[in-house]
Amino acid sequence: MSDIIHLLPDTVANQIAAGEVVQRPSSVLKELVENSLDAGAQHIDIIVRDAGRTLLKVIDDGKGMSPTDARMAFERHATSKISTATDLFNLQTMGFRGEALASIAAVSQVDMTTRRPEDELGTKIEMAGATVISQDYCQCPYGTAIAVKNLFFNTPARRRFLKTNSTELKNLFQDFYRIALVYPKVHFTFTANDEQVFNLEPGTTKQRIAQLLGKTGKTDFYSQLLTIDTETELLSIKGYIGKPESAQKNPYQYLFVNGRYMRHPYFHKAVINAYQGLIANDVQPHYFIYFSIAAQDIDVNIHPTKTEIKFADEQSIWPLLYAAVRETLGKYDARPSLDFDQTDAPDIPTYDPRRNASLTMPSTGYDGYDPFKSSEQRTVDKEQRHESQNRNGNQETRPWKQETGIRNQDIQNWQRLYEGFQSHSELSQQQLIEQDDIALICQLDNKWLLCRTATELVLIDQHRAHTRVLYDHYTTQSGKQQASQQLLFPELWQINIDKAAIVREMLDDIKSLGFEIQKFGNTAFSVTAVPAELGDGNPIEALNDILATATEQTTNTTRQQKMALALARNAAIRAGQQLNATQQAQLLEQWLKTPMKAITPEGKNIMLTISFNEITRRI
């Protein structure tokens, strides 16, 4: 029997390596821009077409390469960043493995031009699938320009796994933010589909945040940022945190270490804990926090994309970060109860990089709040706008409509019967009620429809039931133009510049829902008509929800289904909205005709049942 183990060809090995390094167009952007920064570039232009599928080009004014280096750059594990294994623990550059260009070239067609300032002629290299097509001298500016075309052209299976253009564009912006926020002194431009999205002039870190985020709705980021500046023997912590009132459901949260973006749930928890009691449980603060620490105290070589970083002493950093955030909030009167003159205040030692003193763990107390657990309470405002995610936090007895003839004391007793009861989604499909079996009794507290069958009472959430009705309507009418109603005065929808680029890409889908919308400058849109079902609903809130939902990273629903869900949520009857007898009957009739009565499109229970036998047993 012959031997069966053999070395893989370089082309196959490169494609395997590309699977770790090049996951999507944003991975290409990250690797190319990091190379430009390592080359000392002060001006970087980024050009993408079709969210990077057909073209992603990065042009810099860095130091360029010689003809030999230009060719060597496409070889696996060829790098100028490190020479020995010990260099891995003293990294001063963004890249170091020498895998990026080889991996990119293995799954795309690449054109590169490069020239050093001291050279009269530059070098042009064309590659396709890791194969060199040509290499010649050329006239070009000093620096390097790399164009990546037709990503995954030779791996169609991977190309099919790319998301929609709007989602991939969102990923590109996300990685661009992570780099631009660390290098405020570098001039960046970003052009998507021949339209300039960003032109970031050099400035301070705070100015760069304002350039990227500007105004989000009513939030002016520049005025909402608090400065954090703490220096210790272990590390320095600088940056900005958002005022509690600027907290959002989808905030901007960035952690950096030594000029590199990182994901770190442990340190994220420290920041969140510092805000406890200042913000609602369903929102989180903005933060832009920069760590500076000795290179030998971290390990960036534990993840293919270098976004997960290991610290030698995480347990000591956690209380320092927590205390720094609390101190900043206290200084700006965001937490009046804080008193940093108390004897038990955290001791933050003075930072001196020349010292190698032993560290004393600061004494810092914190509670057991865990931001990763789902919230059990929601604010009343959220409950009335998009309806509560979980009603368990609302335990008070509500006043009932007097016209029902039911005494409040009776209702209090009746409500207690529901504790521990089986939800309708837990019942078998054979137990689903039919239209002829159910009779409407009344509306309770302007939130529920109380009905009865021959054997049980049925409580139906009016907002969730109507959401299910509208969602089914929108999805069955997918691809057809929905009815619109003209607004008396146009509404102006202002969003971030990156989100505006995504909206322009999905504008036809938004219009098909019944919106009449057109561009109004680079970061705004004029809304002149809304879907007929939206009624008196807020069109700007609806559009913001549609945009956020449509760009969520989920794999089990299409973008059209996500948009239908967001519109249904906003157009549905609100919790707290009083319905007359005709409206109640119409809602019940429409809901009974839906094929999935038990749950909303998000998987939440719509109804609750209690049998008469159970009532008899409990009373």
Coordinates of C-alpha atoms in Angstrom, one line a residue:
M1 CA 0.0 0.0 0.0
S2 CA 1.4 3.4 -1.0
D3 CA 2.0 6.3 1.3
I4 CA -1.1 8.6 1.7
I5 CA 0.3 11.7 3.5
H6 CA 1.6 14.4 1.2
L7 CA 2.3 18.1 1.1
L8 CA -0.4 20.3 -0.3
P9 CA 0.4 22.5 -3.3
D10 CA 1.0 26.2 -2.5
T11 CA -2.2 27.2 -4.2
V12 CA -4.3 24.9 -2.0
A13 CA -2.4 25.9 1.2
N14 CA -2.9 29.6 0.4
Q15 CA -6.6 29.1 0.0
I16 CA -6.8 27.3 3.3
A17 CA -4.9 30.1 5.0
A18 CA -7.1 32.7 3.3
G19 CA -10.1 31.0 5.1
E20 CA -8.8 32.3 8.4
V21 CA -7.5 35.7 7.3
V22 CA -9.9 36.7 4.5
Q23 CA -13.5 36.0 5.7
R24 CA -15.2 38.9 3.9
P25 CA -14.4 42.2 2.1
S26 CA -13.9 44.0 5.4
S27 CA -11.1 41.5 6.2
V28 CA -9.3 42.7 3.1
L29 CA -9.8 46.3 4.0
K30 CA -8.4 45.8 7.5
E31 CA -5.2 44.0 6.3
L32 CA -4.4 46.4 3.5
V33 CA -5.0 49.6 5.6
E34 CA -2.9 48.1 8.4
N35 CA -0.1 47.5 6.0
S36 CA -0.3 51.1 4.8
L37 CA -0.1 52.4 8.4
D38 CA 2.9 50.2 9.1
A39 CA 4.5 51.8 6.0
G40 CA 4.1 55.2 7.6
A41 CA 1.3 56.5 5.4
Q42 CA -0.2 59.9 6.3
H43 CA -2.9 59.8 3.6
I44 CA -4.9 56.7 2.8
D45 CA -7.6 56.5 0.1
I46 CA -10.1 53.6 0.2
I47 CA -12.2 52.8 -2.8
V48 CA -14.9 50.1 -2.9
R49 CA -17.4 48.9 -5.4
D50 CA -20.3 46.6 -4.7
A51 CA -19.4 46.5 -1.0
G52 CA -15.9 45.2 -2.0
R53 CA -17.1 42.2 -4.1
T54 CA -15.9 43.5 -7.4
L55 CA -13.3 46.1 -6.2
L56 CA -11.5 47.1 -3.0
K57 CA -8.6 49.4 -3.5
V58 CA -6.3 51.0 -1.0
I59 CA -3.9 53.8 -2.0
D60 CA -1.3 55.2 0.4
D61 CA 1.7 57.6 0.5
G62 CA 3.9 55.3 2.6
K63 CA 7.5 54.4 2.0
G64 CA 6.7 52.0 -0.9
M65 CA 8.7 48.9 -1.9
S66 CA 11.6 47.9 -4.1
P67 CA 10.8 45.5 -7.0
T68 CA 12.2 42.5 -5.1
D69 CA 10.3 43.4 -1.9
A70 CA 7.1 43.9 -3.9
R71 CA 7.3 40.4 -5.3
M72 CA 8.4 38.9 -2.0
A73 CA 5.4 40.5 -0.2
F74 CA 3.0 37.9 -1.9
E75 CA 4.9 34.9 -0.5
R76 CA 3.6 33.2 2.6
H77 CA 5.2 34.2 5.9
A78 CA 7.3 36.8 4.2
T79 CA 7.4 40.0 6.4
S80 CA 9.6 42.9 7.4
K81 CA 8.0 43.2 10.8
I82 CA 9.7 40.4 12.8
S83 CA 12.8 38.2 12.5
T84 CA 12.8 36.0 15.6
A85 CA 10.2 34.4 17.9
T86 CA 11.0 36.8 20.7
D87 CA 9.9 39.7 18.4
L88 CA 6.3 38.4 18.8
F89 CA 6.3 39.8 22.4
N90 CA 7.6 43.2 21.5
L91 CA 5.4 44.1 18.5
Q92 CA 5.3 47.7 17.4
T93 CA 3.4 47.2 14.1
M94 CA -0.1 46.2 13.2
G95 CA 0.9 43.3 11.0
F96 CA 3.6 40.7 11.6
R97 CA 2.7 37.3 10.3
G98 CA 3.3 37.8 6.6
E99 CA 0.1 36.0 5.6
A100 CA -2.3 38.8 4.5
L101 CA -1.2 39.5 1.0
A102 CA -0.6 35.9 0.1
S103 CA -4.1 35.0 1.5
I104 CA -5.8 37.8 -0.4
A105 CA -4.0 37.0 -3.7
A106 CA -5.1 33.4 -3.3
V107 CA -8.8 34.2 -3.6
S108 CA -8.9 37.3 -5.8
Q109 CA -7.3 39.1 -8.7
V110 CA -4.7 41.7 -7.4
D111 CA -3.0 44.6 -9.1
M112 CA -0.3 46.4 -7.1
T113 CA 1.8 49.4 -8.0
T114 CA 4.5 50.6 -5.6
R115 CA 7.4 53.0 -5.6
R116 CA 9.9 54.2 -3.0
P117 CA 10.5 58.0 -2.8
E118 CA 14.1 57.5 -3.9
D119 CA 13.3 55.5 -7.0
E120 CA 12.5 57.0 -10.4
L121 CA 10.3 54.1 -11.5
G122 CA 7.8 52.0 -9.6
T123 CA 6.8 48.4 -9.9
K124 CA 3.5 46.9 -11.1
I125 CA 2.5 43.4 -10.3
E126 CA -0.7 41.6 -11.5
M127 CA -1.8 38.3 -9.8
A128 CA -4.8 36.0 -10.0
G129 CA -5.4 33.1 -7.6
A130 CA -1.8 33.4 -6.2
T131 CA -0.3 33.1 -9.7
V132 CA 1.9 36.0 -11.0
I133 CA 0.5 37.2 -14.3
S134 CA 3.0 40.0 -14.9
Q135 CA 5.6 42.2 -13.3
D136 CA 6.9 45.4 -14.9
Y137 CA 8.3 48.8 -14.2
C138 CA 5.8 51.7 -14.3
Q139 CA 5.4 55.4 -13.6
C140 CA 3.4 55.9 -10.4
P141 CA 3.4 58.2 -7.3
Y142 CA 5.5 57.1 -4.3
G143 CA 3.7 54.8 -1.9
T144 CA 1.6 51.7 -2.7
A145 CA -1.7 51.1 -4.4
I146 CA -3.3 47.7 -4.2
A147 CA -6.6 46.8 -6.0
V148 CA -8.3 43.6 -5.0
K149 CA -10.8 42.6 -7.7
N150 CA -13.5 39.9 -7.9
L151 CA -13.0 38.5 -4.3
F152 CA -13.5 34.7 -4.1
F153 CA -13.7 34.5 -7.9
N154 CA -12.1 31.0 -7.7
T155 CA -14.0 29.8 -4.6
P156 CA -17.6 30.3 -5.6
A157 CA -18.9 28.4 -2.5
R158 CA -17.3 31.1 -0.3
R159 CA -18.6 33.9 -2.5
R160 CA -22.2 32.6 -2.0
F161 CA -21.8 33.0 1.7
L162 CA -21.3 36.7 1.5
K163 CA -24.1 38.7 2.9
T164 CA -26.1 41.4 1.1
N165 CA -24.3 44.5 -0.1
S166 CA -25.8 46.6 2.7
T167 CA -24.5 44.1 5.3
E168 CA -21.1 43.8 3.8
L169 CA -20.9 47.6 3.5
K170 CA -21.8 47.9 7.2
N171 CA -18.9 45.5 7.9
L172 CA -16.5 47.6 5.9
F173 CA -17.5 50.7 7.8
Q174 CA -17.1 48.8 11.1
D175 CA -13.5 47.9 10.4
F176 CA -12.8 51.3 9.0
Y177 CA -14.1 52.9 12.2
R178 CA -11.8 50.6 14.3
I179 CA -8.8 51.9 12.4
A180 CA -9.6 55.5 11.8
L181 CA -10.4 56.0 15.5
V182 CA -6.9 54.9 16.5
Y183 CA -5.1 57.1 13.9
P184 CA -6.6 60.6 14.1
K185 CA -3.5 62.2 12.6
V186 CA -3.9 60.2 9.4
H187 CA -6.0 61.6 6.5
F188 CA -8.5 59.0 5.3
T189 CA -11.0 59.1 2.5
F190 CA -13.5 56.4 1.7
T191 CA -15.4 56.2 -1.6
A192 CA -18.2 53.7 -2.2
N193 CA -19.7 53.2 -5.7
D194 CA -18.1 56.4 -6.9
E195 CA -19.6 58.5 -4.0
Q196 CA -17.3 59.8 -1.3
V197 CA -18.6 58.7 2.1
F198 CA -15.8 60.0 4.4
N199 CA -13.1 62.6 4.1
L200 CA -11.4 62.6 7.5
E201 CA -9.0 65.4 8.0
P202 CA -6.2 65.0 10.6
G203 CA -7.1 66.1 14.1
T204 CA -7.5 65.0 17.7
T205 CA -9.1 61.8 18.8
K206 CA -12.2 63.7 19.9
Q207 CA -12.4 65.5 16.6
R208 CA -12.1 62.1 14.8
I209 CA -15.0 60.7 16.8
A210 CA -17.1 63.7 15.8
Q211 CA -16.0 63.4 12.2
L212 CA -17.2 59.7 12.1
L213 CA -20.3 60.0 14.2
G214 CA -21.3 63.6 13.9
K215 CA -25.0 63.7 14.9
T216 CA -27.0 60.5 15.3
G217 CA -30.6 61.7 15.4
K218 CA -30.7 64.2 18.2
T219 CA -27.4 63.1 19.7
D220 CA -24.4 65.5 19.2
F221 CA -21.5 63.2 20.0
Y222 CA -19.0 65.9 20.6
S223 CA -20.9 67.4 23.4
Q224 CA -21.9 64.1 24.9
L225 CA -18.3 62.8 25.5
L226 CA -16.6 62.8 28.9
T227 CA -12.8 62.6 29.0
I228 CA -11.2 59.7 30.8
D229 CA -7.5 60.0 31.7
T230 CA -5.9 57.7 34.2
E231 CA -2.2 56.7 34.5
T232 CA -1.0 53.8 36.7
E233 CA 2.1 51.8 37.1
L234 CA 0.5 49.0 35.1
L235 CA -1.0 50.9 32.2
S236 CA -2.5 54.2 31.1
I237 CA -6.2 54.5 30.3
K238 CA -7.3 57.4 28.1
G239 CA -10.3 58.2 25.9
Y240 CA -13.9 59.2 26.1
I241 CA -17.1 57.8 27.6
G242 CA -20.6 58.9 26.9
K243 CA -22.8 60.8 29.3
P244 CA -25.5 58.5 30.8
E245 CA -28.3 60.4 28.9
S246 CA -26.7 59.5 25.6
A247 CA -26.9 55.7 26.2
Q248 CA -28.6 53.8 23.4
K249 CA -29.7 50.3 22.6
N250 CA -27.0 50.0 19.9
P251 CA -24.2 52.2 21.2
Y252 CA -20.7 52.8 19.8
Q253 CA -18.3 50.9 22.0
Y254 CA -14.6 50.6 21.3
L255 CA -11.6 49.3 23.2
F256 CA -8.1 49.7 22.0
V257 CA -4.7 48.6 23.2
N258 CA -1.4 50.0 21.9
G259 CA -3.1 51.3 18.8
R260 CA -5.0 48.1 18.1
Y261 CA -8.7 47.4 18.3
M262 CA -9.7 44.6 20.6
R263 CA -12.8 42.7 21.7
H264 CA -12.7 42.1 25.4
P265 CA -16.0 41.1 27.2
Y266 CA -14.3 41.2 30.6
F267 CA -13.2 44.8 30.3
H268 CA -16.5 45.7 28.7
K269 CA -18.2 44.4 31.8
A270 CA -16.1 46.8 33.9
V271 CA -17.3 49.8 32.0
I272 CA -21.0 48.7 32.1
N273 CA -20.8 48.0 35.8
A274 CA -19.6 51.6 36.4
Y275 CA -22.8 52.9 34.8
Q276 CA -25.1 50.8 37.0
G277 CA -28.0 52.9 38.4
L278 CA -27.4 55.7 35.8
I279 CA -28.9 54.1 32.7
A280 CA -31.9 51.8 32.0
N281 CA -31.2 48.1 31.7
D282 CA -32.1 48.0 28.0
V283 CA -29.5 50.5 26.9
Q284 CA -25.7 50.8 27.1
P285 CA -23.2 53.7 27.1
H286 CA -20.9 54.8 24.3
Y287 CA -17.2 54.5 25.1
F288 CA -13.9 54.9 23.3
I289 CA -11.2 53.7 25.6
Y290 CA -7.5 53.5 24.7
F291 CA -5.0 51.4 26.8
S292 CA -1.3 51.9 26.6
I293 CA 0.7 49.0 28.1
A294 CA 4.1 47.4 27.8
A295 CA 4.2 45.3 24.7
Q296 CA 5.5 42.3 26.6
D297 CA 2.4 42.3 28.9
I298 CA 0.0 41.4 26.1
D299 CA -0.2 38.7 23.4
V300 CA -1.8 39.6 20.1
N301 CA -1.0 36.4 18.4
I302 CA -3.9 34.3 19.7
H303 CA -6.5 35.0 17.0
P304 CA -6.3 35.0 13.2
T305 CA -7.8 38.5 13.0
K306 CA -5.8 39.8 16.0
T307 CA -9.0 41.2 17.6
E308 CA -8.8 39.0 20.7
I309 CA -5.8 39.9 22.9
K310 CA -4.6 38.2 26.0
F311 CA -3.3 40.3 28.9
A312 CA -0.8 39.1 31.5
D313 CA -2.8 40.6 34.4
E314 CA -6.4 41.1 33.4
Q315 CA -7.6 40.9 37.1
S316 CA -5.5 43.9 38.0
I317 CA -6.7 46.0 35.0
W318 CA -10.4 45.3 35.6
P319 CA -10.7 47.4 38.9
L320 CA -8.5 50.1 37.5
L321 CA -10.8 50.5 34.5
Y322 CA -13.9 50.3 36.6
A323 CA -12.5 53.0 39.0
A324 CA -11.4 55.3 36.1
V325 CA -14.9 55.3 34.6
R326 CA -16.6 55.9 37.9
E327 CA -14.3 58.7 38.7
T328 CA -15.0 60.4 35.3
L329 CA -18.7 60.1 35.9
G330 CA -18.4 61.5 39.4
K331 CA -16.3 64.5 38.3
Y332 CA -19.0 65.5 35.8
D333 CA -21.8 65.1 38.3
A334 CA -23.2 62.2 36.4
R335 CA -23.3 60.2 39.7
P336 CA -23.9 62.7 42.5
S337 CA -23.7 60.0 45.1
L338 CA -20.0 59.3 44.3
D339 CA -17.5 60.7 46.8
F340 CA -14.0 60.1 45.7
D341 CA -12.7 61.8 48.9
Q342 CA -13.8 58.9 51.0
T343 CA -11.2 56.7 52.6
D344 CA -12.4 53.6 50.7
A345 CA -12.0 55.3 47.3
P346 CA -9.9 53.3 44.8
D347 CA -6.2 54.1 45.0
I348 CA -4.9 54.7 41.5
P349 CA -1.1 54.9 41.6
T350 CA 0.9 57.4 39.5
Y351 CA 2.1 56.1 36.1
D352 CA 5.9 56.1 35.6
P353 CA 7.1 53.9 32.7
R354 CA 10.7 54.0 34.0
R355 CA 9.7 52.3 37.3
N356 CA 9.3 48.6 37.7
A357 CA 7.7 48.7 41.1
S358 CA 5.6 45.9 42.5
L359 CA 1.9 46.4 42.0
T360 CA -0.7 46.6 44.8
M361 CA -4.1 45.5 43.9
P362 CA -6.5 48.4 44.5
S363 CA -9.4 47.8 46.8
T364 CA -12.5 48.3 44.7
G365 CA -16.0 46.9 45.5
Y366 CA -18.6 46.2 42.8
D367 CA -21.9 44.4 42.7
G368 CA -22.8 41.3 40.8
Y369 CA -24.5 43.0 37.8
D370 CA -23.9 40.9 34.7
P371 CA -24.6 42.9 31.4
F372 CA -24.6 39.6 29.5
K373 CA -27.8 38.4 31.1
S374 CA -31.1 39.4 29.5
S375 CA -32.9 42.3 31.1
E376 CA -36.0 41.5 33.1
Q377 CA -37.4 45.0 33.1
R378 CA -38.2 47.6 30.5
T379 CA -39.2 51.2 30.7
V380 CA -42.8 52.3 30.4
D381 CA -41.9 54.3 27.4
K382 CA -40.4 51.3 25.5
E383 CA -43.4 49.3 26.5
Q384 CA -45.7 51.8 24.8
R385 CA -43.6 52.4 21.7
H386 CA -42.5 48.9 20.7
E387 CA -44.1 47.0 23.5
S388 CA -42.2 45.4 26.4
Q389 CA -39.7 42.6 25.7
N390 CA -40.6 41.0 29.1
R391 CA -43.5 41.9 31.2
N392 CA -42.2 40.3 34.4
G393 CA -40.9 43.6 35.7
N394 CA -44.3 45.1 35.8
Q395 CA -46.0 43.7 38.9
E396 CA -48.3 46.5 40.0
T397 CA -52.1 46.0 39.6
R398 CA -53.4 48.2 36.7
P399 CA -56.6 50.1 36.7
W400 CA -59.3 48.4 34.6
K401 CA -61.8 50.1 32.4
Q402 CA -64.9 50.8 34.4
E403 CA -67.3 50.0 31.6
T404 CA -66.4 46.3 31.8
G405 CA -68.3 46.1 35.1
I406 CA -65.4 44.2 36.7
R407 CA -64.3 45.4 40.2
N408 CA -60.6 46.0 40.7
Q409 CA -60.5 43.6 43.6
D410 CA -62.0 40.9 41.5
I411 CA -59.3 41.5 38.8
Q412 CA -56.5 41.4 41.4
N413 CA -57.7 38.0 42.4
W414 CA -58.1 36.9 38.8
Q415 CA -54.5 38.2 37.9
R416 CA -53.0 36.0 40.6
L417 CA -54.4 33.0 38.9
Y418 CA -52.0 33.5 36.0
E419 CA -48.9 32.9 38.0
G420 CA -47.0 29.9 36.7
F421 CA -49.6 29.2 33.9
Q422 CA -48.8 27.6 30.7
S423 CA -48.3 29.9 27.7
H424 CA -50.1 29.2 24.5
S425 CA -46.8 28.5 22.7
E426 CA -46.3 25.6 25.0
L427 CA -49.6 24.0 24.0
S428 CA -49.8 21.4 21.2
Q429 CA -50.9 22.5 17.7
Q430 CA -54.1 20.5 18.2
Q431 CA -55.2 22.8 21.0
L432 CA -55.1 26.0 18.8
I433 CA -58.4 27.7 18.9
E434 CA -60.6 28.3 15.8
Q435 CA -62.6 31.3 14.9
D436 CA -66.0 29.6 15.6
D437 CA -64.9 28.6 19.1
I438 CA -64.0 31.9 20.5
A439 CA -66.0 34.9 21.7
L440 CA -64.8 38.4 22.5
I441 CA -65.6 39.7 26.0
C442 CA -63.7 43.1 26.3
Q443 CA -60.5 45.0 26.1
L444 CA -58.5 45.0 29.3
D445 CA -56.3 48.0 30.3
N446 CA -56.1 49.0 26.6
K447 CA -53.5 46.3 26.2
W448 CA -55.2 42.9 25.9
L449 CA -58.3 41.3 24.4
L450 CA -60.1 39.1 26.9
C451 CA -61.9 36.2 25.1
R452 CA -63.5 32.9 26.0
T453 CA -64.1 29.6 24.5
A454 CA -66.4 26.8 25.8
T455 CA -63.7 25.7 28.3
E456 CA -61.2 28.5 29.0
L457 CA -60.4 32.2 29.0
V458 CA -58.0 33.6 26.5
L459 CA -55.9 36.7 27.0
I460 CA -54.5 38.2 23.7
D461 CA -51.7 40.8 23.5
Q462 CA -53.2 43.4 21.1
H463 CA -49.8 44.8 19.9
R464 CA -48.2 41.4 19.4
A465 CA -51.3 40.0 17.6
H466 CA -51.5 42.9 15.2
T467 CA -47.7 42.6 14.6
R468 CA -48.2 39.1 13.5
V469 CA -51.1 40.1 11.2
L470 CA -49.1 42.9 9.6
Y471 CA -46.0 40.8 9.2
D472 CA -47.9 38.0 7.5
H473 CA -49.4 40.6 5.2
Y474 CA -46.1 42.2 4.3
T475 CA -44.3 38.9 3.7
T476 CA -47.1 37.5 1.5
Q477 CA -47.1 40.7 -0.5
S478 CA -43.3 40.7 -0.8
G479 CA -42.1 42.3 -4.1
K480 CA -45.3 44.3 -4.5
Q481 CA -45.6 48.0 -3.9
Q482 CA -47.4 48.7 -0.6
A483 CA -50.0 51.4 -0.3
S484 CA -48.8 54.9 0.9
Q485 CA -50.3 57.9 2.5
Q486 CA -48.9 61.4 1.8
L487 CA -47.5 63.5 4.6
L488 CA -48.8 67.0 5.0
F489 CA -45.2 68.2 5.5
P490 CA -42.1 66.2 4.6
E491 CA -40.1 64.7 7.4
L492 CA -36.3 64.9 7.4
W493 CA -34.4 61.7 8.3
Q494 CA -30.9 62.5 9.5
I495 CA -28.5 59.6 10.1
N496 CA -24.7 58.9 10.2
I497 CA -22.8 59.2 7.0
D498 CA -22.0 55.4 7.0
K499 CA -25.6 54.5 7.6
A500 CA -26.6 56.9 4.8
A501 CA -24.5 54.9 2.4
I502 CA -26.3 51.7 3.4
V503 CA -29.7 53.3 3.0
R504 CA -28.8 54.5 -0.5
E505 CA -28.0 50.9 -1.3
M506 CA -31.3 49.5 0.0
L507 CA -33.5 52.5 -1.1
D508 CA -35.6 50.4 -3.5
D509 CA -36.5 48.0 -0.7
I510 CA -37.5 50.8 1.6
K511 CA -39.7 52.4 -1.1
S512 CA -41.4 49.0 -1.8
L513 CA -42.8 49.1 1.8
G514 CA -44.7 52.3 1.0
F515 CA -42.2 55.0 1.9
E516 CA -41.6 57.8 -0.6
I517 CA -38.1 58.9 0.2
Q518 CA -35.3 60.7 -1.6
K519 CA -31.7 61.9 -0.9
F520 CA -31.4 65.3 0.8
G521 CA -27.6 65.9 1.0
N522 CA -25.0 63.4 2.1
T523 CA -26.5 62.4 5.5
A524 CA -30.2 63.1 5.2
F525 CA -33.3 61.9 3.4
S526 CA -36.6 63.6 2.7
V527 CA -39.7 61.5 3.6
T528 CA -42.9 62.6 1.8
A529 CA -45.1 59.5 2.2
V530 CA -45.3 56.6 4.6
P531 CA -47.0 53.1 4.5
A532 CA -50.7 53.4 4.9
E533 CA -50.7 51.1 8.0
L534 CA -48.3 53.4 9.8
G535 CA -51.1 55.8 10.5
D536 CA -50.1 58.4 13.1
G537 CA -46.9 56.5 13.9
N538 CA -43.5 58.3 13.8
P539 CA -42.0 57.7 10.4
I540 CA -38.5 58.5 11.5
E541 CA -38.6 56.0 14.4
A542 CA -40.0 53.4 12.0
L543 CA -37.2 54.0 9.5
N544 CA -34.5 53.9 12.2
D545 CA -35.9 50.5 13.3
I546 CA -36.1 49.2 9.8
L547 CA -32.5 50.2 9.1
A548 CA -31.2 48.7 12.4
T549 CA -33.2 45.4 11.9
A550 CA -32.3 45.0 8.3
T551 CA -28.6 45.2 9.0
E552 CA -28.6 42.8 11.9
Q553 CA -26.3 39.9 11.6
T554 CA -28.7 36.9 11.3
T555 CA -28.7 34.0 9.0
N556 CA -32.3 32.6 9.2
T557 CA -34.2 35.6 7.7
T558 CA -33.8 37.6 4.5
R559 CA -33.4 41.4 4.5
Q560 CA -37.0 41.8 3.2
Q561 CA -38.3 39.7 6.1
K562 CA -36.4 41.8 8.6
M563 CA -37.7 45.0 7.1
A564 CA -41.3 43.6 7.2
L565 CA -40.9 42.8 10.9
A566 CA -39.6 46.3 11.7
L567 CA -42.4 48.0 9.9
A568 CA -45.0 45.6 11.4
R569 CA -43.7 46.5 14.9
N570 CA -44.0 50.2 14.3
A571 CA -47.4 50.1 12.5
A572 CA -49.1 47.7 14.9
I573 CA -51.7 48.8 17.5
R574 CA -49.8 50.1 20.5
A575 CA -50.1 48.8 24.0
G576 CA -52.3 51.4 25.8
Q577 CA -54.3 52.2 22.7
Q578 CA -58.1 52.0 23.3
L579 CA -60.1 50.1 20.7
N580 CA -63.8 50.4 20.2
A581 CA -65.9 47.2 19.9
T582 CA -65.6 47.1 16.1
Q583 CA -61.9 47.5 16.2
Q584 CA -61.6 44.8 18.8
A585 CA -63.6 42.4 16.7
Q586 CA -61.7 43.2 13.5
L587 CA -58.3 42.6 15.2
L588 CA -59.5 39.3 16.6
E589 CA -60.9 38.2 13.2
Q590 CA -57.6 39.1 11.4
W591 CA -55.5 37.4 14.0
L592 CA -57.5 34.2 13.9
K593 CA -56.8 33.9 10.2
T594 CA -53.0 34.0 10.6
P595 CA -51.3 30.6 10.3
M596 CA -49.0 31.2 13.3
K597 CA -51.3 32.5 16.0
A598 CA -49.2 31.5 19.0
I599 CA -46.1 33.5 18.6
T600 CA -44.8 36.7 17.0
P601 CA -42.2 36.6 14.2
E602 CA -39.6 37.2 17.0
G603 CA -40.8 34.1 18.9
K604 CA -42.7 35.9 21.7
N605 CA -46.0 34.6 23.1
I606 CA -49.1 36.3 21.8
M607 CA -51.7 34.7 24.0
L608 CA -52.3 33.1 27.4
T609 CA -55.0 30.6 28.3
I610 CA -56.5 29.5 31.5
S611 CA -59.2 26.8 31.8
F612 CA -62.3 27.2 33.8
N613 CA -61.4 24.1 35.7
E614 CA -58.1 25.8 36.8
I615 CA -60.0 28.9 37.9
T616 CA -62.3 26.7 40.0
R617 CA -59.4 24.9 41.5
R618 CA -57.6 28.1 42.5
I619 CA -60.4 30.2 43.8

